[in-house]
Every structure is written in C-alpha cells, then in structure tokens.
CSV table of C-alpha atoms and ligand atoms in Angstrom, one decimal:
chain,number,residue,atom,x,y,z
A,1,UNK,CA,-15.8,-20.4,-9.4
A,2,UNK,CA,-18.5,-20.9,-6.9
A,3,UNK,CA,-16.7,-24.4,-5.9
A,4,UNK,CA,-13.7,-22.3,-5.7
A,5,UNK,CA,-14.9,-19.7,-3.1
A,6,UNK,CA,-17.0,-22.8,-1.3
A,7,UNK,CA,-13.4,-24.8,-0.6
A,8,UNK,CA,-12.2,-21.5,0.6
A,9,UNK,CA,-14.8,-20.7,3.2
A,10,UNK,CA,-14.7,-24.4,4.0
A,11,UNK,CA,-10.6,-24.5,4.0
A,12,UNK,CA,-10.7,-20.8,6.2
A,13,UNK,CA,-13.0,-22.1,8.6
A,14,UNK,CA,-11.3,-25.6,9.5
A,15,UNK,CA,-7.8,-24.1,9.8
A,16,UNK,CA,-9.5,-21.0,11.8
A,17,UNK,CA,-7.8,-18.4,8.9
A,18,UNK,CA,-8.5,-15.0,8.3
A,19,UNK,CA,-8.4,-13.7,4.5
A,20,UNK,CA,-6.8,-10.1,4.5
A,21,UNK,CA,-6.9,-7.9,1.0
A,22,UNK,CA,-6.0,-4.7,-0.3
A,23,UNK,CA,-7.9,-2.7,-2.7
A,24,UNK,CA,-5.7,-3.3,-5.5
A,25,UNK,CA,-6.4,-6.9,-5.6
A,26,UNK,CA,-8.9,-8.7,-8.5
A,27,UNK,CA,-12.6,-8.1,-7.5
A,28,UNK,CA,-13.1,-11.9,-6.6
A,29,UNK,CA,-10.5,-11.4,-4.2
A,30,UNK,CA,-12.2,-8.2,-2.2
A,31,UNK,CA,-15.0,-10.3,-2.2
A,32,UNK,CA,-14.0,-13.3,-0.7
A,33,UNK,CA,-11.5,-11.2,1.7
A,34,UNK,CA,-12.5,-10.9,5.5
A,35,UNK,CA,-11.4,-7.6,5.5
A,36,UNK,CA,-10.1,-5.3,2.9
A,37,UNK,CA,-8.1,-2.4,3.1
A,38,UNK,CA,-4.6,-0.2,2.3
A,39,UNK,CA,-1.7,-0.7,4.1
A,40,UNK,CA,-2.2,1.1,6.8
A,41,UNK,CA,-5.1,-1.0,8.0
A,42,UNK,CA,-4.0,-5.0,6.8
A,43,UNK,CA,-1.0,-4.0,9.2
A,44,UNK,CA,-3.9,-2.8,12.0
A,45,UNK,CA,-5.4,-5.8,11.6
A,46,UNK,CA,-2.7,-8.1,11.0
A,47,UNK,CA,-1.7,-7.1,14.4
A,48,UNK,CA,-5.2,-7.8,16.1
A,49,UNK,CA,-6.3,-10.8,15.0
A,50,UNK,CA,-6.8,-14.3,16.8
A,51,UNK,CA,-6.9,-16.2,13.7
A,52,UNK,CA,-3.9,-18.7,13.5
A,53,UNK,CA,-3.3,-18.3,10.1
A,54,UNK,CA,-3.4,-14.9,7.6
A,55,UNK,CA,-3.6,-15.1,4.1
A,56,UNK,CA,-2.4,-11.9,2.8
A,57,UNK,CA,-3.7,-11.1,-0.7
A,58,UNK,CA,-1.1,-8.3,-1.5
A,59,UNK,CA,2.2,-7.9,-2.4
A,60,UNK,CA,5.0,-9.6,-0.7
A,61,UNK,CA,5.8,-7.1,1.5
A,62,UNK,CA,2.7,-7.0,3.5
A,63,UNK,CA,2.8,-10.3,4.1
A,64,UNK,CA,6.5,-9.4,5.4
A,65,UNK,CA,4.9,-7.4,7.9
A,66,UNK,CA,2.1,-9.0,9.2
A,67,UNK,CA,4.5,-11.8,10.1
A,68,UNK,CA,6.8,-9.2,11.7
A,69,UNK,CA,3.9,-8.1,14.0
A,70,UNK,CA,2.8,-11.7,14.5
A,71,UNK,CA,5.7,-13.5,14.9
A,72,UNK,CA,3.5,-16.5,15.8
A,73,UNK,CA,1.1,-17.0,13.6
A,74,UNK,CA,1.4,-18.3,9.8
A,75,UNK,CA,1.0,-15.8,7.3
A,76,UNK,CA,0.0,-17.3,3.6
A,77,UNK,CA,0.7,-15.2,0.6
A,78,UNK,CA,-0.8,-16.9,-2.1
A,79,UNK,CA,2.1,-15.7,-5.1
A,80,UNK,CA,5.6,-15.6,-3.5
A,81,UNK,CA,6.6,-13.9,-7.0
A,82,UNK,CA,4.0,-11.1,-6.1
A,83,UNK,CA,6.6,-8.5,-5.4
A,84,UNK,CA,7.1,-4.5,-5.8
A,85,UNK,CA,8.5,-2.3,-7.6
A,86,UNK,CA,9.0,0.0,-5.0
A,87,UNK,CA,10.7,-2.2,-2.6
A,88,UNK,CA,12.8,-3.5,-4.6
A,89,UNK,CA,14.1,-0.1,-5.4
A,90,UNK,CA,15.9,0.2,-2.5
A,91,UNK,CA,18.0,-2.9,-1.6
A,92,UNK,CA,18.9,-3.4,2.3
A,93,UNK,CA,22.6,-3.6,2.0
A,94,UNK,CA,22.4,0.0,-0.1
A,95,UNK,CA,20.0,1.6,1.9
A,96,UNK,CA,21.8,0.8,5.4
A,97,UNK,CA,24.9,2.0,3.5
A,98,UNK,CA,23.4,5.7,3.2
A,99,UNK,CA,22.0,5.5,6.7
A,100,UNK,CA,25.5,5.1,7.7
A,101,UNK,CA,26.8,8.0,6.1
A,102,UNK,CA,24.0,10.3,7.3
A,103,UNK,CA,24.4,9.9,10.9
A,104,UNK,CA,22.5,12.3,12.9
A,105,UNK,CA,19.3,11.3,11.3
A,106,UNK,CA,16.2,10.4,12.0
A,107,UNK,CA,15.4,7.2,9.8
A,108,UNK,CA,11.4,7.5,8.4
A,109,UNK,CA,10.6,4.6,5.5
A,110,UNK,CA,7.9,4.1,3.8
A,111,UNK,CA,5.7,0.6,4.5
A,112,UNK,CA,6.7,-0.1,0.7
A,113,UNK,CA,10.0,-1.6,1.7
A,114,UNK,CA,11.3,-5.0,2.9
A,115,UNK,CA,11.4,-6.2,6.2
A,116,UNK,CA,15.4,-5.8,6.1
A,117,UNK,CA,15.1,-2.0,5.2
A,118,UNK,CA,12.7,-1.6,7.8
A,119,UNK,CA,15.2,-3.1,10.3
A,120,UNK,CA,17.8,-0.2,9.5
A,121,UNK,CA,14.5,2.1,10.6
A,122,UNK,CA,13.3,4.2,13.0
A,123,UNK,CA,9.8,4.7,12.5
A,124,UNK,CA,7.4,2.9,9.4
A,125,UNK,CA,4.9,5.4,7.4
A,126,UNK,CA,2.1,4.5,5.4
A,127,UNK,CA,0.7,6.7,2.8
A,128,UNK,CA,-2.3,7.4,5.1
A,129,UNK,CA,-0.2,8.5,8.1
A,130,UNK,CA,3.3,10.2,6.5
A,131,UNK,CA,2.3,13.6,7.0
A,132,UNK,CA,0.9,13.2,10.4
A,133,UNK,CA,4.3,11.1,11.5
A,134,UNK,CA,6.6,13.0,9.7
A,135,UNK,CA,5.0,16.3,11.6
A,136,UNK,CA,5.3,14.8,14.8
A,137,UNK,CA,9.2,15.3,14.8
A,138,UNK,CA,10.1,19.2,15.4
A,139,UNK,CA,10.6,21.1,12.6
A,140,UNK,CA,14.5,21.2,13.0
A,141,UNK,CA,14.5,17.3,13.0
A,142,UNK,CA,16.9,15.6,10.6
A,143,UNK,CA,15.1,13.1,8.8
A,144,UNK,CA,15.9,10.5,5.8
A,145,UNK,CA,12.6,9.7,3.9
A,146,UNK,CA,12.7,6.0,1.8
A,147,UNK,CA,12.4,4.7,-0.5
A,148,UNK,CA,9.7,6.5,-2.6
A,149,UNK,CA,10.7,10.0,-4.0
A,150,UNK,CA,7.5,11.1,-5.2
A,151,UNK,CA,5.6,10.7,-1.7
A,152,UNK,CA,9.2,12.0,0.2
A,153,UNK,CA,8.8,15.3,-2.6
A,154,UNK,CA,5.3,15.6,-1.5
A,155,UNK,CA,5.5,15.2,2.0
A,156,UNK,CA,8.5,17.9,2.0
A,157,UNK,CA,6.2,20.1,0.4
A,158,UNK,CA,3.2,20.0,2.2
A,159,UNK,CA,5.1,20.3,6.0
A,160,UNK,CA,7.7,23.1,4.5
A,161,UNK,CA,10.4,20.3,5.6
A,162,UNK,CA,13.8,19.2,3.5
A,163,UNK,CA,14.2,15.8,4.5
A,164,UNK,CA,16.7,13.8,2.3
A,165,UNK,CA,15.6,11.5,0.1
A,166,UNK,CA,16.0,8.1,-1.1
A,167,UNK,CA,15.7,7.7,-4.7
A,168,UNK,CA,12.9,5.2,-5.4
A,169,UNK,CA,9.5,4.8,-7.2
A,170,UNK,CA,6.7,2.6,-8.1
A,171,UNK,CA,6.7,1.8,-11.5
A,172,UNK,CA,2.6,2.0,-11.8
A,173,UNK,CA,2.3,5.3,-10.4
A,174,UNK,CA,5.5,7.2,-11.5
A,175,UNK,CA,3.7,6.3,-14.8
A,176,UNK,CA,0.6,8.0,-15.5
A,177,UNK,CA,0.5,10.7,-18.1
A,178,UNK,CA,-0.2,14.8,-17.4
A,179,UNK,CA,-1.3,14.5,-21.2
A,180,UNK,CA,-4.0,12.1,-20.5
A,181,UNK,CA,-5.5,13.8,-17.4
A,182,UNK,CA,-5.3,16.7,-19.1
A,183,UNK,CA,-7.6,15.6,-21.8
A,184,UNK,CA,-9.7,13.0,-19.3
A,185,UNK,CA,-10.1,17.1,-17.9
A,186,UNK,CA,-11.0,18.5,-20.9
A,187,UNK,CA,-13.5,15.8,-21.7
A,188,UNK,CA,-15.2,16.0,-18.3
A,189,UNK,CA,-14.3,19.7,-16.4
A,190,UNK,CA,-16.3,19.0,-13.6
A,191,UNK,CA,-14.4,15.8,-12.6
A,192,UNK,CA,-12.4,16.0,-9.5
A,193,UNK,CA,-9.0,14.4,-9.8
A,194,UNK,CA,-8.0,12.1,-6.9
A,195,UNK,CA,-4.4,10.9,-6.6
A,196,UNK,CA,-2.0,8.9,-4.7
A,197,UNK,CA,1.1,10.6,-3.3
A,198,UNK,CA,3.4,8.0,-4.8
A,199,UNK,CA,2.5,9.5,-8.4
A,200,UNK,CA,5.1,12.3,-9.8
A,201,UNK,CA,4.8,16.2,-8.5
A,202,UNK,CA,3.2,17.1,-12.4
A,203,UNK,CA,0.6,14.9,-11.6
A,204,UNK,CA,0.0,16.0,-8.0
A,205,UNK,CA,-0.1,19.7,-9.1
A,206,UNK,CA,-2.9,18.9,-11.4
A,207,UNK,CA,-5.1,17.2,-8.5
A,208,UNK,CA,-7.6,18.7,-6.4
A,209,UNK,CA,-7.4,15.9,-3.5
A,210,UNK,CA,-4.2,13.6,-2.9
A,211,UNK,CA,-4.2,10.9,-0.6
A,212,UNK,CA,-3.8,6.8,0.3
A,213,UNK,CA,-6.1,4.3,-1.7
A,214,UNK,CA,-8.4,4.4,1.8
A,215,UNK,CA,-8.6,8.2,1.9
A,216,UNK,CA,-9.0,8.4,-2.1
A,217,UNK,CA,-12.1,6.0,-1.6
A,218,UNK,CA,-13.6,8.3,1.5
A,219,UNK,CA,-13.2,11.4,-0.5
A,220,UNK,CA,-15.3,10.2,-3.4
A,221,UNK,CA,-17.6,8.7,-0.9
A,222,UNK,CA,-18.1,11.2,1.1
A,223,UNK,CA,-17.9,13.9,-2.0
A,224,UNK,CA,-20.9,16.1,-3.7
A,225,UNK,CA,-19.1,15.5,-6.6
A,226,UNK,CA,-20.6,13.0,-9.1
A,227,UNK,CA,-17.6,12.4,-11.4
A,228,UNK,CA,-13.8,11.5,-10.7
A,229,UNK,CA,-10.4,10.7,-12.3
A,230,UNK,CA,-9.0,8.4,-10.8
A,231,UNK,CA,-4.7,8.4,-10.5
A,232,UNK,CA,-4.2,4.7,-8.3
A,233,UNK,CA,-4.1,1.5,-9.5
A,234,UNK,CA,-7.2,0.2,-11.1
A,235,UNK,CA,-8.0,-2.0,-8.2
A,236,UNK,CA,-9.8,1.1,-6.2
A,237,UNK,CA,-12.4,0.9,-9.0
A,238,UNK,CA,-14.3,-1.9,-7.3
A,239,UNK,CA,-14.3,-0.2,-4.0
A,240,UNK,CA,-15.7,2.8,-5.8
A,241,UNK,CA,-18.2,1.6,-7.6
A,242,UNK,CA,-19.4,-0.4,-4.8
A,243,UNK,CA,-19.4,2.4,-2.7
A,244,UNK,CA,-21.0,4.9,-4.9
A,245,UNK,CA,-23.1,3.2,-7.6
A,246,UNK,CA,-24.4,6.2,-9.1
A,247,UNK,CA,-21.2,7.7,-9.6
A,248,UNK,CA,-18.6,7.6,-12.5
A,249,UNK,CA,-14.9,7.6,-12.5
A,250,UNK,CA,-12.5,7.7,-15.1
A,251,UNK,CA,-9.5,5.6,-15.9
A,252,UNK,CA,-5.8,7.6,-17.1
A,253,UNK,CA,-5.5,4.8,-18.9
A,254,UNK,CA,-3.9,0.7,-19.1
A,255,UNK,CA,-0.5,2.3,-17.2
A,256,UNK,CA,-3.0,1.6,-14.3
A,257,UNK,CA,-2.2,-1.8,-13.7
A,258,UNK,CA,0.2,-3.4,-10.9
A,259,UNK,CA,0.9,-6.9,-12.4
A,260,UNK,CA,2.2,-8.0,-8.9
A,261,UNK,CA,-1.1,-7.3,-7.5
A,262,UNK,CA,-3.5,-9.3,-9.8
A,263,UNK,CA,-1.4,-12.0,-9.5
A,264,UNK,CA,-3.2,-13.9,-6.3
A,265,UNK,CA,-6.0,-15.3,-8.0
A,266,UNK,CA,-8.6,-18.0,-6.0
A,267,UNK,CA,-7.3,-20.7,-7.4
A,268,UNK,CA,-3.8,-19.7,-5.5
A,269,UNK,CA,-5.6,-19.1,-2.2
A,270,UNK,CA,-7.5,-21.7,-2.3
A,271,UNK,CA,-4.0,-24.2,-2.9
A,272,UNK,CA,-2.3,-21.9,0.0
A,273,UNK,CA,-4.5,-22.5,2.4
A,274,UNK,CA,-5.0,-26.4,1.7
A,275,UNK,CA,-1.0,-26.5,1.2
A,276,UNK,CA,0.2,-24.4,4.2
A,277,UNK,CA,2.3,-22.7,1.7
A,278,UNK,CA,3.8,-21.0,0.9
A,279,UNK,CA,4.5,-19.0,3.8
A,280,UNK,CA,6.1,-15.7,4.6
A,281,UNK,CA,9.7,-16.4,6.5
A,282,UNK,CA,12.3,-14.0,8.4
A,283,UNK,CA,15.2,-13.7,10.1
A,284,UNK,CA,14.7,-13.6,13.9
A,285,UNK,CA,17.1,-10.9,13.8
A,286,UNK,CA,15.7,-9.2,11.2
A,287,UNK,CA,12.0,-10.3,12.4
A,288,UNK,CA,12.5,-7.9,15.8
A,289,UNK,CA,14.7,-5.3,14.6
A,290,UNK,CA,12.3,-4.8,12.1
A,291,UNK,CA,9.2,-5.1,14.2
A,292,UNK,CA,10.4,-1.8,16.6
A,293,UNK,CA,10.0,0.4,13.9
A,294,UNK,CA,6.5,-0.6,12.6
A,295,UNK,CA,4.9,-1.1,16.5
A,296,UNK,CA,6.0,2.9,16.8
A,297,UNK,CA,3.9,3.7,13.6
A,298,UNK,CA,0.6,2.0,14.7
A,299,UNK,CA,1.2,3.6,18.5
A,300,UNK,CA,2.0,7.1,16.8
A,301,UNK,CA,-1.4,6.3,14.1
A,302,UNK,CA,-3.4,5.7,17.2
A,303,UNK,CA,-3.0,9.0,18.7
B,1,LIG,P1,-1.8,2.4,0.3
B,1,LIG,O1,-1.0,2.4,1.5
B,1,LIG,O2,-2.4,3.7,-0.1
B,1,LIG,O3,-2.8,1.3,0.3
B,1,LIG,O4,-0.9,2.1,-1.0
B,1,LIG,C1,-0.2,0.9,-1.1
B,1,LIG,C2,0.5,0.8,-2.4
B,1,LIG,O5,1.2,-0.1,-2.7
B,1,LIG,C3,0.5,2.0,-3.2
B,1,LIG,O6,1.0,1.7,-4.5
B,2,LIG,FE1,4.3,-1.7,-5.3
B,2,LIG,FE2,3.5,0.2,-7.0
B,2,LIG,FE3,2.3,-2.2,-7.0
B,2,LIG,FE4,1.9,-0.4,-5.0
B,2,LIG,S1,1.3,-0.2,-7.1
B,2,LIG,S2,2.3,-2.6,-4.8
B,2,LIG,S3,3.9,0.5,-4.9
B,2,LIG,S4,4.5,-1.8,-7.5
C-alpha cells in the first residue's frame, strides 16, 4: 500500500494532477486526496484549480461536472462503472420531455443528475445550497425540482413552496429504517440524529439537524453533543472520527453503503493517472448548455 500511495504522489506530481474526493469515498482515498469535500465544494474547486489534470474520486457524475466547468483540462475518474442511483433515475430524453410540457417553469435540478439533464436546466443545486437557491426565486415562482423527491419534499416544506417534482431517489438513502433509529434512540436518548435531505420525510421527521454530508460533519463538529446517529452513507464516518476523536456515532445499519462510491480504490487511481484514462467525455453541445446552469449555482452560492 505504501508503494501504492508513493507512485501516486510521484505520478500526481510529474503530470502536475490534483486528487479531488468526497466524503463517501474509502478512507485510503480521503487520505491520499488533495482536497476532500461534498458536492458543493469538488465543483468549487474543480472550477479553480491550475492543475492540468483532476482525478475525481466520486461518482461519475462529478467527474461530469468538473469537466463541464473545465472544459480544458482532463478529468480522471478512476471507475467509469461508478455511477448513481440517483441520476440514473431520471433519464435526459424523459426529463426534457416533462420540462416541455410544463412550460412556464423555472427548471431547478439537483447536482445528482447527468450532464444532459443539467443541459435542459436553469439553475444546479447542491444539497448544501437548495434552500438558499430555491428561496432566491419569489415566492410565486413556478419551479420544477429534479430528480430527487425526498430533498424536492423537504425543500417544499421548509420554504412553504409547491414546486413540482420529479420522481427520483437514491437508493442508499431512501433506504434507512425509522425502526432502526428508533431503537439506535432508544439505546442511546441523548444521541442527536443527523440526516441528509435525500433520505425519506419519516426519517427527516425523526431528526433534530438535516443537512449536506459537509454541513452534517460541522454540526457534529461544532456540537456540545457527545453522541450521534448518523443517516448518510458510511463514508462521513472517517471525517467524523477524524474530526472529533472523543466522540461516538452510531451506524442505522449495512443499508449505509453506496457500492458506486467504494468502488475507486488506489490501485484504480494509481492505473488512471499513469494510463490517462479513462477520462470523463461530453458533447460540446451538451458540455456548454450544461455548463450555464452550474456557473449560475456557484455565482448564486457565492453571495
Ligand atoms: P453531498 O452534496 O451532501 O455531498 O451529497 C452527495 C450525494 O451523493 C449524496 O448522496
Ligand atoms: Fe448517488 Fe446515492 Fe451514492 Fe449519493 S449515495 S452517490 S445519491 S447512489
């Protein structure tokens, strides 16, 4: 392993490359990242770096978008395969198909989504910014909200809004069982619970703090509380316990696990960055159709 992570650093260095991760990745893969983060920041940085090259340990749609935003550079992503359940519940063709007959809206889609999805949109959200984006519009705005369901439900309730929504959800977090928080719960009463939007409205009504991996990671941090369960992918563990040591947080349980996401291992970044490949391609037309709508969510995240 240590061989591994040396041809890495060596391999990084001679083709001036920049190793981007989110939390949900494997361990050895936040550790060996330049800079780890949700989506909300990879697309930040993606956007601002002077590497040439970007190896994007995620899934395949945030390599997607850091090549929409850097049209220029390469952008690695170690498992081509490493896809999304999300995204891939809500096809292009279909969803430009509903666009179309709901004209007079105001297009809002989630980062979760492909690069042709986002092309058919007006302004990109991450989980980190929704609320803030979506309250930008006036009140009276007519707005469709894709792909994901659970964070379009959530994002209606918390602004008192009834934008229409697309029907899709991640298969990790639509997942995780009322049952088993309620017992984690019962087991530990003083433990805050800490969820991710995308997870279903039972499980959201049961949590005291909902927010984006990033934000779910601060609020522990930052938190007089001592004990959490945790309602994300398992991934945020090693963040957390980084973070906070002398804290515990408890897992709902195996559900927890996004098999796309652990499958970038070292072994795969180390053979994508001496092979070049493979690399993340779009259509040109696609590539700036698509690159409108996320360019309006980091100016609107920056006010
Ligand atoms: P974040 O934007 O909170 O990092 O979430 C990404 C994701 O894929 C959630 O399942
Ligand atoms: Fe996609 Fe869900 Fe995995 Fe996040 S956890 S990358 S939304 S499948």
């Amino acid at each position: 392993m240590n061989n591994l992570i040396k041809a890495i650093n060596e391999l990084k260095k001679e083709k001036n490359a920049i190793i981007l991760g989110h939390y949900y990745q494997k361990g050895e893969i936040q550790d060996i990242a330049d800079y780890v983060g949700d989506s909300l920041a990879l697309a930040q940085l993606a956007a601002k770096t002077e590497a040439d090259i970007i190896v994007m340990c995620g899934v395949h749609f945030m390599g997607e978008t850091a090549k929409v935003l850097c049209p220029d550079k390469k952008v690695l992503v170690p498992d081509m395969e490493a896809g999304c359940s999300l995204a891939d519940s809500c096809p292009a063709d279909q969803f430009a198909q509903f666009v179309k007959e709901h004209p007079g809206h105001t297009v809002i889609s989630y980062v979760n989504t492909t690069a042709a999805v986002k092309a058919v949109t007006d302004v990109v959200v991450t989980s980190t910014n929704a609320r803030q984006i979506v309250e930008s519009f006036p009140k009276d705005e007519k707005i469709i909200f894709g792909p994901d369901r659970n964070l379009g439900n959530y994002i209606n309730s918390v602004t008192n809004r009834n934008m229409l929504l697309w029907d899709g959800a991640c298969h990790v977090h639509e997942q995780f069982s009322v049952e088993k928080i309620v017992e984690l719960k019962t087991q530990h009463p003083e433990a805050l619970v800490l969820t991710h939007p995308e997870c279903t409205e039972d499980v959201i009504e049961l949590s005291d703090f909902v927010g984006s991996t990033s934000e779910i990671i601060d609020y522990a941090t930052k938190s007089v509380a001592d004990r959490f369960i945790i309602c994300t992918e398992m991934g945020v563990f090693f963040e957390l316990q980084q973070k906070n040591p002398e804290k515990k947080f408890y897992s709902v349980g195996h559900r927890q696990f996004c098999p796309n996401m652990k499958k970038v291992t070292l072994e795969r970044v180390e053979e994508a960055l001496e092979k070049m490949q493979p690399y993340v391609e779009v259509p040109q037309d696609v590539l700036e159709a698509a690159a409108k709508p996320l360019k309006r969510m980091l100016e609107l995240a920056a006010k």
